[in-house]
PDB file of C-alpha atoms in Angstrom:
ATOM      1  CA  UNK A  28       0.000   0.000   0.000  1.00  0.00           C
ATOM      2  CA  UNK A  29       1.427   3.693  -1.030  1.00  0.00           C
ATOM      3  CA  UNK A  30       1.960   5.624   2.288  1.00  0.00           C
ATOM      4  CA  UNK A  31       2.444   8.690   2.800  1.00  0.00           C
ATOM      5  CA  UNK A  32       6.014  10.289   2.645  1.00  0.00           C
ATOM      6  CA  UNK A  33       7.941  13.422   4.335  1.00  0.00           C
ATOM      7  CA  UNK A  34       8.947  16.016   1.664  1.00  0.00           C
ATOM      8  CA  UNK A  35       9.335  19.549   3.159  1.00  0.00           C
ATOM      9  CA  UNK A  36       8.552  21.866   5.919  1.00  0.00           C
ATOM     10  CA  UNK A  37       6.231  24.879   4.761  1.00  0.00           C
ATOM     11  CA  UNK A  38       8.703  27.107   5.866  1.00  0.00           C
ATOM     12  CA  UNK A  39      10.774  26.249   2.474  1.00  0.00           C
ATOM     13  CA  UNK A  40       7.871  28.144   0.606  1.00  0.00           C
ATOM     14  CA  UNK A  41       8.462  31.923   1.394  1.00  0.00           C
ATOM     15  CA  UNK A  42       6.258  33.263  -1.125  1.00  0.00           C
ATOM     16  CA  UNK A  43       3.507  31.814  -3.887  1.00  0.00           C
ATOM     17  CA  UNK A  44       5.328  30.458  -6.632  1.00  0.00           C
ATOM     18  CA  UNK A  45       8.233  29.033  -4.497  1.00  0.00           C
ATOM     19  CA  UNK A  46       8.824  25.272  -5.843  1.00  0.00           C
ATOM     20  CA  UNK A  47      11.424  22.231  -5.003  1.00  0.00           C
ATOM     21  CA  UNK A  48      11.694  19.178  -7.135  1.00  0.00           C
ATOM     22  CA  UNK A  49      12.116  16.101  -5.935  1.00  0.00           C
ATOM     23  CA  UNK A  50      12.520  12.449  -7.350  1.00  0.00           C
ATOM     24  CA  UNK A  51      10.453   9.963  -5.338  1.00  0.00           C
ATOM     25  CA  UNK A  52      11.616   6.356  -6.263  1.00  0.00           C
ATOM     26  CA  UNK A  53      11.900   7.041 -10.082  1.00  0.00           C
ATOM     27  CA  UNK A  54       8.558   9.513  -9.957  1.00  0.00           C
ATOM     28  CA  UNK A  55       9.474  12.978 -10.626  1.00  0.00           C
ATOM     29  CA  UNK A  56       7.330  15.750  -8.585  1.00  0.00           C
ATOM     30  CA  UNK A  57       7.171  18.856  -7.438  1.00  0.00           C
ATOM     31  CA  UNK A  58       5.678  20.795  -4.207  1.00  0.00           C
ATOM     32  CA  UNK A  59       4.896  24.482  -5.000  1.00  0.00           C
ATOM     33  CA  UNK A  60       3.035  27.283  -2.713  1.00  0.00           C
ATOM     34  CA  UNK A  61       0.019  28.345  -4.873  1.00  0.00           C
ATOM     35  CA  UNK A  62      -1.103  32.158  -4.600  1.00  0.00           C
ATOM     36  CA  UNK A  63      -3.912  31.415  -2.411  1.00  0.00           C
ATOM     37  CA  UNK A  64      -0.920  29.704  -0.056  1.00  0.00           C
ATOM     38  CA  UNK A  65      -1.651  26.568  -0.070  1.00  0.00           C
ATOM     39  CA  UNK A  66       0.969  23.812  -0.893  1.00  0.00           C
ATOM     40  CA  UNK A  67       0.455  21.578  -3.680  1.00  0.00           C
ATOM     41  CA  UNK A  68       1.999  18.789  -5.421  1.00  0.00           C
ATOM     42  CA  UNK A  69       2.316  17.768  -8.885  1.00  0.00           C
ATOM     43  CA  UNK A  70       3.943  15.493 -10.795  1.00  0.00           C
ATOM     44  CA  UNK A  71       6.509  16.898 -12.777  1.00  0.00           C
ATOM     45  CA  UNK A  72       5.428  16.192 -16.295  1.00  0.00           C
ATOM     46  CA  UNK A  73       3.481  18.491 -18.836  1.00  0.00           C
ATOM     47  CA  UNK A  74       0.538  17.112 -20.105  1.00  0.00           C
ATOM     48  CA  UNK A  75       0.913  17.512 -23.496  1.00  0.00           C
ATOM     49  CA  UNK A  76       4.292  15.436 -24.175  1.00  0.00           C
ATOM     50  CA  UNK A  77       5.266  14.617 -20.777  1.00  0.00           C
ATOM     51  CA  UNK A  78       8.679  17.046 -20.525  1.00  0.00           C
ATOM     52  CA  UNK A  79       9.137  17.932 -17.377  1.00  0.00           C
ATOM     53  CA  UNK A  80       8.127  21.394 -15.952  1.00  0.00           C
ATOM     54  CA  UNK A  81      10.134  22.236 -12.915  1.00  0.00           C
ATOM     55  CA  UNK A  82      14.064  21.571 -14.059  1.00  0.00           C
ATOM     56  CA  UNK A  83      16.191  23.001 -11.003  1.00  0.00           C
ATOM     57  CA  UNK A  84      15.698  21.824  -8.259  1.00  0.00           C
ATOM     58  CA  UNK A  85      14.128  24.596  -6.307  1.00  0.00           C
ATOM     59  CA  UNK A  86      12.964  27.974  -7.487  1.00  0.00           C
ATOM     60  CA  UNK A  87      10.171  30.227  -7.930  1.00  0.00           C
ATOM     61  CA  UNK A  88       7.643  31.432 -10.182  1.00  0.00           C
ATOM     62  CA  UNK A  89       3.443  31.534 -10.583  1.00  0.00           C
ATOM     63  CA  UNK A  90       3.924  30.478 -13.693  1.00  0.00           C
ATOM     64  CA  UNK A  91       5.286  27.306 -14.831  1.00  0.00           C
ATOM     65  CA  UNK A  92       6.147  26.524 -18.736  1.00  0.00           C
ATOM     66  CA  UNK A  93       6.992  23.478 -20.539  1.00  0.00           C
ATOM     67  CA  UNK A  94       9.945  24.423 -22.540  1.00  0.00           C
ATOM     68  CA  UNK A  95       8.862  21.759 -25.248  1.00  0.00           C
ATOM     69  CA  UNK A  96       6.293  23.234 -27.088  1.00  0.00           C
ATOM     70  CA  UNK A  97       5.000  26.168 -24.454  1.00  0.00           C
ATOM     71  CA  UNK A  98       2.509  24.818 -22.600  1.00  0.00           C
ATOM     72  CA  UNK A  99       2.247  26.825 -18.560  1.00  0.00           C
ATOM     73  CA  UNK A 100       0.143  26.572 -15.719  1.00  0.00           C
ATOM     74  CA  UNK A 101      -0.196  28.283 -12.638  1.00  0.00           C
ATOM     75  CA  UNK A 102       0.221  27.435  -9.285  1.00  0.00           C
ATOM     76  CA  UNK A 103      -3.032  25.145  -8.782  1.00  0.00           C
ATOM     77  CA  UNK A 104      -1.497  23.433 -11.997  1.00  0.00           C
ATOM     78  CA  UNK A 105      -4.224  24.474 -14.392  1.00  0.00           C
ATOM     79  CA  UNK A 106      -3.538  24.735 -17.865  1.00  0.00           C
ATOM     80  CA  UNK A 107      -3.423  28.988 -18.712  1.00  0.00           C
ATOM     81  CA  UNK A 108      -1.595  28.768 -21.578  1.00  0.00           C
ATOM     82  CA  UNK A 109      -1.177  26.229 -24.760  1.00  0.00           C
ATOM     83  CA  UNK A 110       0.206  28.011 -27.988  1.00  0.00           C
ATOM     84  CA  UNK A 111      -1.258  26.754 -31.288  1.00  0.00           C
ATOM     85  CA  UNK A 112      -4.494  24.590 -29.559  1.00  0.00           C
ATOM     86  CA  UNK A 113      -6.680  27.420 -29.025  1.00  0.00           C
ATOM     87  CA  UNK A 114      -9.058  26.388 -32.303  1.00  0.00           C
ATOM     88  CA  UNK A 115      -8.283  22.926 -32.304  1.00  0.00           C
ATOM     89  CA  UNK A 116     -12.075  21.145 -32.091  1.00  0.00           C
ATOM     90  CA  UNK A 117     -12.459  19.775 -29.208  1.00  0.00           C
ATOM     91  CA  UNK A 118      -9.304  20.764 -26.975  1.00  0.00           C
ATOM     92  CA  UNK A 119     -10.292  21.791 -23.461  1.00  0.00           C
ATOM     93  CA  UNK A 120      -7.850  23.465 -21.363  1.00  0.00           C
ATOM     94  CA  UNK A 121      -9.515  22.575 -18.380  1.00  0.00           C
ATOM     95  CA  UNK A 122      -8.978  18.622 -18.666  1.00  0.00           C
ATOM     96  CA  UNK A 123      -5.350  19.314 -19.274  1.00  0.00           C
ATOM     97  CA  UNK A 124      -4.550  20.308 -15.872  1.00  0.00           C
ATOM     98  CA  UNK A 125      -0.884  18.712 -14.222  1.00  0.00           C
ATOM     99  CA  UNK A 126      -1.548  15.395 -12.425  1.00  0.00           C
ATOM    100  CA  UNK A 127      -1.870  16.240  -8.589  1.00  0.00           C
ATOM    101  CA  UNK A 128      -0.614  14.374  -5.651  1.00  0.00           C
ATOM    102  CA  UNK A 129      -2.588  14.054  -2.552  1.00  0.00           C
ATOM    103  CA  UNK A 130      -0.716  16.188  -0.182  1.00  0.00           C
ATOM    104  CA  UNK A 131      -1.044  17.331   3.304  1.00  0.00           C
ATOM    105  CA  UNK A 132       0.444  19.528   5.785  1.00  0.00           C
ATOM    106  CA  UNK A 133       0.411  19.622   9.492  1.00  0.00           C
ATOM    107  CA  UNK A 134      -0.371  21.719  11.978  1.00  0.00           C
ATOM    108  CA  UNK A 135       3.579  21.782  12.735  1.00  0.00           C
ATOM    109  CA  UNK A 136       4.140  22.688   8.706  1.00  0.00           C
ATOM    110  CA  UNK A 137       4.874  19.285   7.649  1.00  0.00           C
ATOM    111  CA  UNK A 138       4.240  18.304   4.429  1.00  0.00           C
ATOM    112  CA  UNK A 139       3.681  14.950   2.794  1.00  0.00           C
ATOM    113  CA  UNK A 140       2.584  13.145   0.087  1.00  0.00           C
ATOM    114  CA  UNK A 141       0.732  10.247  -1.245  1.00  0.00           C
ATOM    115  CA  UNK A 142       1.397   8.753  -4.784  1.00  0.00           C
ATOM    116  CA  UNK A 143      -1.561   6.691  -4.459  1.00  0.00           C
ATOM    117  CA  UNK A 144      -3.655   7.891  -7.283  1.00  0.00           C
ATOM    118  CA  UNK A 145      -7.340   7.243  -5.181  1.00  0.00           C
ATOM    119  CA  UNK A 146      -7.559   9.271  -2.443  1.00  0.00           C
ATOM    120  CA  UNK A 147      -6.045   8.539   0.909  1.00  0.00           C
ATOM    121  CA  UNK A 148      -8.390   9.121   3.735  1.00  0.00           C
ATOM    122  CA  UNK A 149      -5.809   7.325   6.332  1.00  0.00           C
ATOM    123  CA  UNK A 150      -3.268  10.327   7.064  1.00  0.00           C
ATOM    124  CA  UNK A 151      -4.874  11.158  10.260  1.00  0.00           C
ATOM    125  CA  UNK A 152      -4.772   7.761  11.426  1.00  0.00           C
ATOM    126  CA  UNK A 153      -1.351   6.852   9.509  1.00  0.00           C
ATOM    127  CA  UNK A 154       0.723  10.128   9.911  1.00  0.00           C
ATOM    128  CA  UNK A 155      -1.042  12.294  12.026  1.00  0.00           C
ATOM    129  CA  UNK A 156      -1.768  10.513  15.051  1.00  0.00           C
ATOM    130  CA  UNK A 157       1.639   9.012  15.509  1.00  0.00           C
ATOM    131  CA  UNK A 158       3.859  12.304  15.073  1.00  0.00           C
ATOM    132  CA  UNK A 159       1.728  13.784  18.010  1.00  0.00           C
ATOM    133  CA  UNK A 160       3.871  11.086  20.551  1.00  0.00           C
ATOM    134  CA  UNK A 161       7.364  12.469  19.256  1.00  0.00           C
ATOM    135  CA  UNK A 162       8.362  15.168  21.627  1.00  0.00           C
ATOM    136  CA  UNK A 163      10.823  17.049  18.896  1.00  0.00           C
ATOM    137  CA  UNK A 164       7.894  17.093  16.704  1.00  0.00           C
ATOM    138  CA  UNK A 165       5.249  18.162  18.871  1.00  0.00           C
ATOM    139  CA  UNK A 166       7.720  21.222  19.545  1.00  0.00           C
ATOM    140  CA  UNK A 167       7.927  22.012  15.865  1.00  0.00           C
ATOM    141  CA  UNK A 168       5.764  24.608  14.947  1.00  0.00           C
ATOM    142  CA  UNK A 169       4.647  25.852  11.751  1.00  0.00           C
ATOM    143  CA  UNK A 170       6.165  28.953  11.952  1.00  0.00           C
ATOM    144  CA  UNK A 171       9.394  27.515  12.492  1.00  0.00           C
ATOM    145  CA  UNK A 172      12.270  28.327   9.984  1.00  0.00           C
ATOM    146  CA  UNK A 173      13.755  25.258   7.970  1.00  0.00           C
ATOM    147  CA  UNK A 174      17.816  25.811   8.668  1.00  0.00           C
ATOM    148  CA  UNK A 175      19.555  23.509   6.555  1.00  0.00           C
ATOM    149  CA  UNK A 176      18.702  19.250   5.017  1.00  0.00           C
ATOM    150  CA  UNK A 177      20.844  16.620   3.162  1.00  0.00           C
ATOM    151  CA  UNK A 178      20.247  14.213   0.250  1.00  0.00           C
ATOM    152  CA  UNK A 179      21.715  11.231   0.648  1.00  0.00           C
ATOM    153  CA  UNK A 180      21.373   9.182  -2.822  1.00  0.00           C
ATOM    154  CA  UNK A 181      22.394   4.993  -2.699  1.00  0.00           C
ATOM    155  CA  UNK A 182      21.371   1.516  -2.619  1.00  0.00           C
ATOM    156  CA  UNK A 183      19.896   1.356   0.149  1.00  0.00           C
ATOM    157  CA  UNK A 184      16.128   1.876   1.964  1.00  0.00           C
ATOM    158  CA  UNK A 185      15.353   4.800   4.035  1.00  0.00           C
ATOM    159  CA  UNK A 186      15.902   3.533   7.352  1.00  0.00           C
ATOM    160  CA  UNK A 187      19.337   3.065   6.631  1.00  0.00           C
ATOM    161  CA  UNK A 188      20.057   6.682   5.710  1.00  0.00           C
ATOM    162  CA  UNK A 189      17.875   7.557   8.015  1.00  0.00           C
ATOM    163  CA  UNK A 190      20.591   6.335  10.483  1.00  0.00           C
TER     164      UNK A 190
END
């Protein structure tokens, strides 16, 4: 069963438009604070020939293009812009909106994500519940300033870069 996976803490986001990519076990996707500030994810690949939309790995704008053939979106990942498919019969920009992830975030500015492509009702009971028992966590607020992280990339699971 998917489950549901640490990315960020809200406090990366300063401002809408504010994005990091990540790769998520060969799944490319990207978290980005939307104007109304709410964080969203996407997976990173336009919807018209699957190039990817985010190519550094952090960065910021409230407009995202495809640098294939032009397509953007905004930051709720709906389609604004798609040069040459304005009078094609049939084309709706509204059904060619990015592919979202489920995502939450925490009261403590947590955010995760589920690749699971039904939606997960099970994060309170999955995520939620058990990060209330962790005394760092419970401390964290949402407010709080992310200082510095690390990638680790290898062979191995998370648990053992975890340690």
């Amino acid at each position: 069963m998917p489950t549901w996976l640490y990315l960020a803490h809200s406090s990366q986001f300063k401002k809408p438009g504010a994005y990091q990519s990540f790769d998520i076990a060969g799944f490319p996707v990207f978290l980005i604070r939307g104007k109304d500030d709410r964080i969203r994810a996407f997976h990173n690949v336009c919807r018209h020939r699957a190039y990817t939309i985010t190519r550094k790995e952090t960065g910021a704008s409230t407009v995202l293009g495809c640098r294939y053939h032009g397509w953007s979106y905004d930051t709720t990942g709906r389609l604004v812009k798609a040069p040459q498919f304005d009078d094609v019969p049939g084309f709706d920009k509204s059904k060619n909106s990015l592919f979202e992830v489920h995502t939450r975030t925490t009261d403590q500015g947590m955010v995760f994500v589920n690749l699971k492509s039904s939606e997960s009702t099970a994060f309170d009971s999955e995520v939620a519940s058990s990060l209330s028992g962790v005394s760092r966590i419970a401390s964290l607020k949402a407010k709080s300033a992310w200082v510095a992280g690390q990638t680790l990339s290898g062979d191995f699971n998370w648990k053992v870069g975890g340690e």
